[in-house]
């Protein structure tokens, strides 16, 4: 059985090819303006990577923000279910998932591969990738370097605002007051970690927690989040593709891998 | 194949649910109600505007006045209200205020009944409403009914009874009619009839295959205090007749959709965003623990008691979040979940409604202990979060099925 999962996100589109329950290959592209054509391209990428003809594909399953606009998909599934299935495949002991995405953050409670509860941030960019993106810009640091920069800080600055817009001006005023770059970076990451930790406690995640989504690649953030939560987090080798992987698995009804 | 089947069933189900003649009547009843109110006003009848369940219809009707609800569900009038009110208060308060203030101005549409009321009978419930009423008084005569906010004591009932008596006096003065015990008893019986009819309508939804969608019921409930009491009752009777026939026609349970309860803030006319998302994404709403739902009719007024005492006792028990403690609401939610065989609860709150937003914790806790999944949605009247809410609802449905 051959299935393709596509995660159509606001920033990047990912595809994963699964054959007989095994992840074979994956690809990532920037989404750009057109969700549908980005999805088409990644889908073709994974098929040609694996040398598979489109007509042999059992099903194509979409998730992510643009999931309902991927017209050629057989079915759409929410990111929450998709991430859960993807992470469960890689890490069957999982009891909780933290996904910090570009638009929103999700905290998912998992039992035996099934979602039992979840929480998403409301109508606001606090605690999302957007927060880091904007504030990194205000700090004049590429977002990928923010985490590592923060790790060298000895005295994190205190960023009190959860609001992206206010935090941005807070960063600028800290710069004006002569704070060190790494200390401001650490302050920012501490602030997002605190925000996410509140959500994690609301859902009641305690152990076997995975950290996924594009932001999870940022080593510094993982360290700060672990410190804030007092637990160690499992980060899959490619934390951005768990959604697409989960969608592919969902499609073939791979509910449990046991 | 499976998808086709689902499509067929959904289509069929939707068709089945929308061919109620009465629903058409109810949806189109607004303009005739305006004519009716205008006529009544010409004939010297007084029109009372209300914004809350705590104001007893029975007293208004016993004074031979009519009543119409002023709760705003429209987004359009919010920007007008924000010229007077802070941004961070609930959209219901802003929308209602904006509609009153806007009346007669061009540009933004607000419903014309806001211009017809002779008096607003307000209530001391949440802070936002309470303070908004102080401003409202500059535009329409506004009377505030005081409410004790710790309802579980004898003293509270006694105090509320005094307040209701004062309110009765206000109505007598407004209309020039004496409110007699006989009139009150008659009105209590009549309002109880409506409540019993609503119980019958909701009973139909307890079945495995509810004959009417939640969105449709909510649209009916949104008209409960817009229409005259008589017209609403008539409409309810024929709606129930239709729904019972449909129920008899359809024996098979082919839906197997997750059965959802909406619990939380009121959903005034003009706003069915969240219910529509729920039902468009595969759920069926079977009950609303809301002022646009069970809170308006669940308890009857005791017909055997002194009418004013009976009214005070019944109305003070409305489980609104402005009361403390409000455990009655939690008990009621659990009871409804059981009776309506609910699979999941959507805890619906309006942004900046502190009362219901704070109660969310207790509601979640109680439902979790009872093993019933909850999805909390905090929103306003704008469409900006439709996709975000849609994602949560999708995930919730996947989780329930
Ligand atoms: S929620 Fe409370 S204040 Fe609002 S209408 Fe209902 S009873 Fe009145
Ligand atoms: S929704 Fe909440 S804040 Fe708004 S009027 Fe009702 S009780 Fe007050």
XYZ file of C-alpha atoms and ligand atoms in Angstrom:
675
model
C 0.000 0.000 0.000
C 1.433 3.348 -1.109
C 0.273 6.592 0.403
C 1.388 10.196 0.340
C 0.808 12.622 3.194
C 0.992 16.331 2.496
C 1.275 18.960 5.204
C 0.266 22.255 3.666
C 1.580 24.839 6.099
C 1.587 28.610 5.855
C 5.374 28.796 5.415
C 6.397 25.388 4.070
C 4.716 22.445 2.392
C 5.939 18.952 3.242
C 5.249 15.571 1.718
C 6.024 12.086 3.013
C 5.779 8.839 1.086
C 4.780 5.765 3.055
C 4.902 2.258 1.615
C 3.420 -0.574 3.628
C 3.615 1.433 6.804
C 7.253 2.445 6.297
C 8.362 6.008 5.741
C 10.335 5.945 2.474
C 11.104 9.524 1.579
C 10.073 13.104 2.280
C 10.407 16.552 0.785
C 9.925 20.153 1.883
C 9.295 23.270 -0.190
C 8.373 26.846 0.647
C 4.639 27.251 0.232
C 4.778 30.592 -1.550
C 1.531 32.152 -2.614
C -0.227 29.151 -4.066
C -0.940 26.320 -1.593
C -2.169 23.975 -4.275
C 0.771 24.189 -6.633
C 3.273 23.840 -3.781
C 1.428 20.706 -2.713
C 1.499 19.344 -6.258
C 5.239 19.921 -6.514
C 6.201 18.236 -3.231
C 3.953 15.345 -4.030
C 5.640 14.866 -7.407
C 9.041 15.223 -5.714
C 8.527 12.320 -3.340
C 7.072 10.117 -6.045
C 9.979 10.720 -8.385
C 12.498 10.332 -5.526
C 11.160 6.857 -4.957
C 10.583 6.142 -8.636
C 6.899 5.503 -8.143
C 4.217 6.051 -10.706
C 1.329 8.223 -9.657
C -1.230 5.635 -10.693
C 0.178 3.131 -8.201
C -0.564 5.412 -5.270
C -3.338 4.130 -3.035
C -4.206 7.505 -1.587
C -3.091 11.078 -0.976
C -3.963 12.650 2.360
C -3.699 16.316 3.279
C -3.212 18.117 6.552
C -2.102 21.594 7.597
C -3.555 25.040 7.181
C -4.226 24.560 3.474
C -5.532 20.994 3.809
C -8.932 21.797 2.360
C -7.536 23.491 -0.717
C -5.510 20.438 -1.802
C -8.164 19.303 -4.241
C -6.297 16.257 -5.501
C -6.084 14.734 -2.032
C -8.476 11.933 -1.167
C -9.074 13.167 2.319
C -8.112 15.890 4.752
C -7.220 15.430 8.393
C -6.475 18.030 11.064
C -2.868 18.728 12.022
C -3.641 17.645 15.551
C -4.553 14.118 14.566
C -1.818 14.028 11.921
C 0.990 15.069 14.254
C -0.209 12.589 16.812
C -0.105 9.711 14.359
C 3.240 10.790 12.970
C 4.871 11.108 16.373
C 3.318 7.885 17.611
C 4.917 6.070 14.689
C 8.354 7.395 15.595
C 7.936 7.323 19.352
C 5.241 4.883 20.503
C 5.631 5.796 24.185
C 4.447 9.348 23.507
C 1.958 10.871 25.957
C 2.107 14.448 24.847
C 3.122 16.665 21.968
C 4.230 20.282 21.799
C 4.002 21.743 18.329
C 5.130 25.320 17.909
C 4.105 26.315 14.430
C 4.285 29.523 12.466
C 0.667 30.512 13.049
C -0.242 28.706 16.216
C 0.983 26.428 18.949
C -0.664 23.178 19.824
C -0.395 21.090 22.933
C -1.751 17.574 22.505
C -2.360 14.929 25.103
C -1.959 11.409 23.700
C -2.887 8.013 24.979
C -2.045 4.921 23.002
C -1.713 6.854 19.771
C -5.025 8.649 20.184
C -5.693 12.298 20.924
C -7.389 12.649 24.288
C -7.242 16.427 24.669
C -5.597 19.398 23.023
C -5.145 23.109 23.413
C -4.297 25.821 20.910
C -3.418 29.445 21.534
C -6.344 31.778 20.966
C -6.432 34.445 18.277
C -2.973 35.696 19.113
C 0.643 35.232 18.056
C 1.982 34.944 21.624
C 3.772 31.634 22.024
C 4.051 30.899 18.306
C 6.777 30.876 15.710
C 5.576 34.321 14.627
C 6.662 35.706 17.981
C 10.199 34.488 17.380
C 10.201 35.578 13.780
C 9.248 39.173 14.531
C 11.342 39.579 17.611
C 14.384 38.000 15.918
C 13.980 40.597 13.227
C 13.906 43.354 15.833
C 17.104 41.869 17.219
C 18.685 41.764 13.731
C 19.418 38.045 14.078
C 18.415 35.303 11.599
C 15.769 33.206 13.317
C 17.807 29.976 12.920
C 20.579 31.480 15.025
C 18.370 32.774 17.783
C 18.467 29.538 19.765
C 22.214 29.035 19.697
C 22.811 32.673 20.465
C 20.568 32.388 23.513
C 22.537 29.395 24.792
C 25.649 31.495 25.402
C 23.795 34.035 27.516
C 24.718 34.199 31.176
C 22.140 36.753 32.182
C 18.960 36.573 30.131
C 17.187 39.913 29.836
C 13.684 39.933 31.146
C 11.048 40.271 28.439
C 7.749 40.863 30.152
C 5.421 41.147 27.203
C 3.719 38.089 25.741
C 2.317 40.196 22.956
C 4.364 40.027 19.760
C 3.935 43.677 18.939
C 4.892 44.884 22.402
C 7.758 42.420 22.705
C 9.149 43.805 19.482
C 9.314 47.300 20.928
C 10.649 45.881 24.180
C 13.535 44.349 22.216
C 14.294 47.653 20.588
C 14.306 49.463 23.899
C 16.611 46.811 25.426
C 18.962 47.296 22.498
C 18.897 51.025 23.048
C 19.754 50.461 26.701
C 22.844 48.513 25.646
C 21.833 44.944 26.557
C 23.866 42.151 24.958
C 22.405 40.456 21.930
C 22.589 36.983 23.458
C 20.899 38.148 26.634
C 17.971 39.588 24.729
C 17.759 36.418 22.614
C 17.687 34.333 25.776
C 15.037 36.610 27.247
C 12.851 36.123 24.188
C 13.162 32.392 24.245
C 12.520 32.236 27.963
C 9.407 34.241 27.404
C 8.032 31.913 24.729
C 9.018 28.882 26.793
C 7.081 30.254 29.763
C 4.030 30.857 27.610
C 4.152 27.359 26.124
C 4.777 25.829 29.545
C 1.558 27.361 30.840
C -0.355 25.650 28.062
C 1.464 22.365 28.700
C 0.414 22.483 32.358
C -3.143 23.327 31.440
C -3.374 20.153 29.402
C -1.468 18.279 32.091
C 1.410 16.774 30.093
C 3.941 15.219 32.430
C 6.257 12.814 30.660
C 7.083 11.243 27.298
C 6.539 14.557 25.625
C 7.622 15.166 22.043
C 8.508 18.548 20.602
C 7.719 18.950 16.893
C 7.173 21.606 14.246
C 9.722 23.834 12.545
C 10.681 25.611 15.765
C 11.751 22.304 17.356
C 14.838 22.318 15.129
C 16.041 25.254 17.173
C 18.278 23.612 19.796
C 18.209 26.588 22.133
C 14.467 26.582 22.372
C 14.422 22.925 23.285
C 16.903 23.544 26.095
C 14.938 26.459 27.515
C 11.647 24.598 27.228
C 13.113 21.582 29.027
C 14.392 23.812 31.784
C 11.044 25.526 32.141
C 9.112 22.249 32.189
C 11.643 20.236 34.158
C 11.429 17.271 31.760
C 13.427 16.175 28.744
C 11.738 16.407 25.391
C 11.869 13.977 22.513
C 12.584 15.748 19.228
C 12.234 13.552 16.139
C 15.118 13.683 13.623
C 12.953 15.759 11.290
C 10.412 17.493 13.466
C 8.844 19.407 10.578
C 7.556 16.339 8.766
C 5.625 14.537 11.505
C 2.390 16.105 10.244
C 2.833 14.863 6.690
C 3.950 11.473 7.972
C 0.886 11.258 10.190
C -1.418 12.204 7.336
C -0.005 9.400 5.196
C -0.473 6.938 8.052
C -3.955 8.231 8.846
C -4.942 7.654 5.254
C -4.107 3.994 5.339
C -5.862 3.589 8.648
C -2.656 2.911 10.513
C -4.141 3.633 13.813
C -1.835 1.562 15.879
C 1.616 0.392 15.012
C 1.682 -2.331 17.643
C -17.027 4.856 -2.099
C -17.155 5.565 1.582
C -16.856 9.256 0.806
C -19.744 9.060 -1.625
C -21.866 7.422 0.983
C -21.005 10.064 3.527
C -21.780 12.727 0.979
C -25.123 11.169 0.199
C -26.044 10.839 3.824
C -24.950 14.365 4.647
C -26.866 15.785 1.738
C -29.922 13.836 2.630
C -29.622 14.760 6.234
C -29.269 18.441 5.445
C -32.251 18.363 3.125
C -34.225 16.522 5.693
C -33.441 19.151 8.243
C -34.147 22.243 6.254
C -37.544 21.623 4.781
C -39.378 22.727 7.884
C -41.988 25.218 6.764
C -42.072 26.721 10.221
C -38.381 27.497 10.091
C -38.932 29.565 6.989
C -41.702 31.373 8.782
C -39.549 32.004 11.847
C -36.594 33.182 9.812
C -38.780 35.622 7.874
C -40.795 36.799 10.823
C -38.704 39.827 11.629
C -40.358 42.381 9.361
C -43.869 41.378 10.350
C -42.818 41.672 13.980
C -41.652 45.228 13.334
C -45.032 46.053 11.783
C -46.743 44.472 14.756
C -44.682 46.480 17.248
C -45.236 49.691 15.299
C -48.990 49.074 15.273
C -49.030 48.292 18.980
C -47.109 51.432 19.707
C -49.566 53.495 17.692
C -52.386 51.969 19.697
C -50.702 53.141 22.894
C -49.063 49.909 24.008
C -45.665 50.250 25.662
C -42.655 48.336 24.349
C -40.021 47.091 26.789
C -36.505 46.239 25.653
C -34.616 43.565 27.604
C -31.143 42.102 27.439
C -31.239 39.253 29.855
C -33.151 36.222 31.064
C -33.384 37.603 34.584
C -36.123 40.055 33.588
C -39.425 38.165 33.897
C -41.626 38.391 30.828
C -44.609 37.568 33.006
C -44.517 40.921 34.794
C -44.154 42.856 31.542
C -47.053 41.031 29.933
C -49.232 41.265 33.032
C -48.968 45.048 32.684
C -50.129 44.623 29.110
C -46.839 45.804 27.623
C -44.917 43.981 24.906
C -41.254 43.033 25.018
C -38.436 42.683 22.555
C -34.858 41.581 23.116
C -32.028 44.021 22.466
C -29.056 41.638 22.678
C -26.843 42.286 19.686
C -25.277 39.486 17.679
C -24.088 41.599 14.786
C -20.525 42.603 14.144
C -21.397 45.749 12.154
C -22.442 47.923 15.072
C -19.390 47.158 17.212
C -17.198 49.858 15.687
C -19.849 52.460 16.515
C -19.941 51.267 20.108
C -16.171 51.512 20.323
C -16.467 55.286 20.027
C -17.951 55.131 23.519
C -16.887 51.863 25.076
C -13.426 50.327 25.512
C -12.376 47.711 23.003
C -11.805 45.021 25.565
C -15.328 44.255 26.609
C -17.530 41.512 25.253
C -18.904 41.818 21.705
C -22.461 41.244 22.904
C -22.370 44.388 25.017
C -20.702 46.417 22.283
C -23.011 45.172 19.557
C -26.142 45.895 21.619
C -24.993 49.349 22.609
C -23.906 50.149 19.065
C -27.319 49.162 17.747
C -29.131 51.484 20.130
C -26.775 54.403 19.586
C -26.692 53.873 15.848
C -30.428 53.946 15.538
C -31.597 56.299 12.873
C -28.108 56.908 11.525
C -27.306 55.918 8.015
C -24.478 53.758 6.805
C -24.377 50.849 9.213
C -27.338 48.536 9.457
C -28.860 47.900 12.826
C -32.178 46.266 13.492
C -35.092 48.650 13.559
C -36.665 47.299 16.736
C -33.984 49.100 18.725
C -35.772 52.344 17.882
C -39.180 51.152 19.065
C -38.645 50.590 22.766
C -40.116 52.931 25.360
C -37.936 51.676 28.162
C -34.986 49.332 28.603
C -35.290 47.071 31.593
C -31.699 46.286 32.404
C -30.241 44.096 35.155
C -27.295 44.110 37.437
C -25.442 41.117 36.012
C -21.903 41.386 34.647
C -19.749 44.512 34.990
C -19.666 45.258 31.274
C -23.435 45.338 30.996
C -23.897 47.191 34.247
C -21.590 50.023 33.226
C -22.860 50.061 29.644
C -26.388 50.626 30.971
C -25.190 53.820 32.627
C -24.316 55.162 29.186
C -27.415 53.703 27.573
C -29.584 55.834 29.848
C -28.593 58.868 27.786
C -30.323 57.395 24.746
C -33.308 55.451 26.091
C -34.963 55.501 29.506
C -33.241 52.660 31.315
C -34.365 50.957 34.506
C -31.951 48.620 36.275
C -33.311 45.613 38.103
C -30.942 44.744 40.916
C -29.924 41.130 41.461
C -28.455 39.587 44.567
C -25.403 37.704 43.359
C -25.254 34.983 45.984
C -28.498 33.310 45.023
C -28.501 30.366 47.415
C -29.848 32.097 50.472
C -33.330 32.925 51.680
C -32.309 36.541 52.056
C -31.396 36.644 48.380
C -34.813 35.422 47.318
C -36.431 37.904 49.646
C -34.394 40.748 48.273
C -35.042 39.726 44.690
C -38.764 39.583 45.448
C -38.598 43.177 46.674
C -36.770 44.148 43.500
C -39.370 42.429 41.359
C -42.117 44.262 43.225
C -40.372 47.555 42.500
C -40.082 46.535 38.875
C -43.783 45.712 38.851
C -44.404 49.255 40.087
C -42.291 50.643 37.250
C -44.324 48.690 34.749
C -47.580 49.872 36.262
C -46.419 53.435 36.063
C -45.238 53.071 32.498
C -48.436 51.501 31.233
C -50.997 52.942 33.616
C -52.281 49.396 34.134
C -52.533 47.645 37.468
C -50.721 44.310 37.590
C -53.152 41.958 39.314
C -52.543 38.563 40.838
C -54.932 37.099 38.269
C -53.021 38.626 35.375
C -49.744 37.361 36.767
C -51.116 33.858 37.234
C -52.417 33.856 33.686
C -49.053 34.974 32.329
C -47.178 32.406 34.384
C -49.348 29.645 32.973
C -48.824 30.982 29.485
C -45.034 31.250 29.819
C -44.910 27.786 31.360
C -46.698 26.491 28.271
C -43.906 27.874 26.126
C -41.342 26.288 28.430
C -43.088 22.937 28.189
C -43.182 23.193 24.406
C -39.471 23.876 24.375
C -38.943 20.811 26.545
C -40.850 18.807 23.946
C -38.729 20.223 21.140
C -35.535 19.413 23.029
C -36.823 15.942 23.915
C -36.928 15.171 20.190
C -33.224 15.895 20.047
C -32.479 13.219 22.608
C -33.162 10.537 19.992
C -30.348 8.798 18.124
C -31.270 10.628 14.972
C -32.412 14.126 15.904
C -34.983 15.421 13.418
C -33.669 18.967 13.580
C -30.189 20.422 13.443
C -28.686 22.441 16.270
C -28.185 25.468 14.045
C -31.893 25.450 13.238
C -32.872 25.171 16.885
C -30.509 28.010 17.786
C -32.104 30.168 15.098
C -35.473 29.418 16.652
C -34.193 30.201 20.138
C -32.772 33.480 18.896
C -36.323 34.496 18.029
C -37.770 33.504 21.396
C -37.639 37.047 22.757
C -37.953 38.811 19.437
C -41.385 37.477 18.512
C -44.467 38.115 20.582
C -45.057 35.385 23.123
C -48.155 34.194 21.262
C -46.505 34.049 17.860
C -43.502 32.235 19.240
C -45.725 29.671 20.897
C -47.703 29.147 17.718
C -44.521 28.723 15.706
C -43.162 26.260 18.246
C -46.298 24.136 18.097
C -46.151 23.798 14.360
C -42.405 23.205 14.398
C -42.854 20.384 16.886
C -45.649 18.904 14.766
C -43.406 18.924 11.744
C -40.444 17.525 13.633
C -42.511 14.724 15.138
C -43.731 13.711 11.698
C -40.196 13.619 10.409
C -39.136 11.575 13.357
C -41.856 9.054 12.572
C -40.751 8.900 8.937
C -37.114 8.271 9.687
C -36.533 5.223 11.751
C -32.974 4.434 10.857
C -30.083 5.863 12.695
C -27.745 6.636 9.835
C -26.040 9.642 11.272
C -23.659 8.386 13.926
C -22.326 11.915 14.150
C -20.664 13.038 17.348
C -23.373 14.513 19.589
C -22.289 17.917 20.804
C -23.460 20.181 23.604
C -22.667 23.884 23.373
C -22.253 25.428 26.775
C -21.467 29.013 27.701
C -22.241 32.555 26.621
C -25.474 33.542 24.894
C -25.669 33.445 21.092
C -27.921 36.359 20.149
C -29.499 36.687 16.710
C -27.061 37.449 13.918
C -24.384 35.150 15.249
C -24.277 31.415 14.586
C -20.619 31.208 13.629
C -19.500 28.468 15.995
C -22.625 26.280 15.751
C -22.347 26.397 11.971
C -18.702 25.393 12.049
C -19.561 22.464 14.329
C -22.343 21.169 12.127
C -20.537 21.831 8.852
C -17.650 19.758 10.101
C -19.508 16.659 11.023
C -21.018 17.208 14.448
C -24.632 17.425 15.471
C -25.523 19.835 18.244
C -28.110 18.199 20.449
C -28.384 20.701 23.280
C -27.295 24.222 24.234
C -26.585 25.009 27.869
C -26.987 28.688 27.175
C -29.326 31.617 27.522
C -30.067 30.883 23.858
C -30.953 27.392 25.011
C -31.923 25.478 28.119
C -31.397 28.274 30.639
C -34.429 30.076 29.259
C -36.900 27.259 29.815
C -35.458 24.447 31.907
C -37.205 25.358 35.164
C -40.910 26.147 35.259
C -42.500 28.729 37.528
C -44.506 27.170 40.371
C -48.147 27.831 39.479
C -49.474 26.959 42.921
C -47.644 29.688 44.842
C -48.112 33.393 45.248
C -47.122 34.545 41.754
C -44.486 37.126 42.707
C -42.769 34.734 45.133
C -42.865 31.966 42.546
C -41.285 34.265 39.975
C -38.549 35.373 42.356
C -37.721 31.773 43.279
C -37.587 30.576 39.695
C -35.689 33.449 38.136
C -33.025 33.750 40.812
C -31.991 30.182 40.015
C -30.919 30.900 36.426
C -27.352 29.553 36.373
C -25.600 32.638 35.017
C -21.894 33.180 35.561
C -22.565 36.502 37.287
C -23.774 34.463 40.276
C -21.542 32.988 42.932
C -21.220 30.193 43.620
C -22.629 28.958 40.336
C -22.288 25.224 40.892
C -25.861 24.886 39.750
C -24.564 25.448 36.228
C -21.988 22.669 36.543
C -24.613 20.257 37.873
C -26.908 21.230 35.052
C -24.212 20.661 32.418
C -23.549 17.169 33.750
C -27.254 16.403 33.874
C -27.774 17.610 30.296
C -24.764 15.650 29.063
C -26.306 12.499 30.457
C -29.851 13.158 29.285
C -28.862 14.108 25.756
C -26.199 11.379 25.450
C -23.559 13.949 24.610
C -20.214 12.748 23.173
C -18.398 16.047 23.630
C -18.940 19.553 24.912
C -17.928 22.761 23.183
C -17.365 25.370 25.868
C -18.278 28.538 24.003
C -17.224 31.895 25.384
C -17.122 35.405 24.050
C -13.855 37.273 24.232
C -13.628 39.445 27.357
C -16.582 37.778 29.048
C -14.754 37.218 32.296
C -17.535 35.356 34.062
C -17.891 32.517 31.587
C -14.191 32.498 30.735
C -13.271 31.990 34.362
C -15.931 29.335 34.811
C -14.334 27.422 31.949
C -11.877 25.867 34.375
C -14.596 24.406 36.588
C -16.608 23.253 33.603
C -13.576 21.490 32.108
C -12.673 19.929 35.407
C -16.166 18.586 36.009
C -16.506 17.196 32.508
C -13.073 15.603 32.574
C -13.962 13.872 35.802
C -17.114 12.621 34.127
C -15.050 11.365 31.164
C -16.607 13.775 28.671
C -14.208 15.530 26.265
C -14.344 19.330 26.115
C -13.236 21.788 23.473
C -13.015 25.395 24.622
C -13.522 28.109 22.066
C -13.188 31.779 22.887
C -14.239 34.031 20.071
C -15.972 37.228 18.978
C -18.413 38.085 16.203
C -15.859 38.558 13.429
C -15.028 35.952 10.830
C -11.274 36.287 11.232
C -10.895 33.078 13.248
C -13.201 30.804 11.259
C -10.290 28.717 9.964
C -8.603 28.481 13.355
C -11.827 27.357 14.996
C -12.468 25.015 12.100
C -9.178 23.264 12.746
C -9.992 22.735 16.404
C -13.440 21.485 15.592
C -12.047 19.102 12.956
C -9.579 17.722 15.461
C -12.278 17.450 18.114
C -14.544 15.516 15.745
C -11.670 13.201 14.801
C -11.013 12.695 18.476
C -14.651 11.824 19.190
C -15.206 9.460 16.288
S -25.601 35.122 30.418
Fe -26.363 35.967 32.344
S -26.381 38.139 31.995
Fe -26.277 37.193 29.976
S -28.421 36.949 29.324
Fe -27.818 35.100 30.357
S -28.524 35.364 32.432
Fe -28.423 37.396 31.526
S -21.483 37.425 27.396
Fe -20.532 37.722 29.397
S -19.618 39.755 29.363
Fe -21.062 39.606 27.659
S -22.977 40.423 28.450
Fe -23.054 38.229 28.779
S -22.238 37.869 30.820
Fe -21.683 39.964 30.196
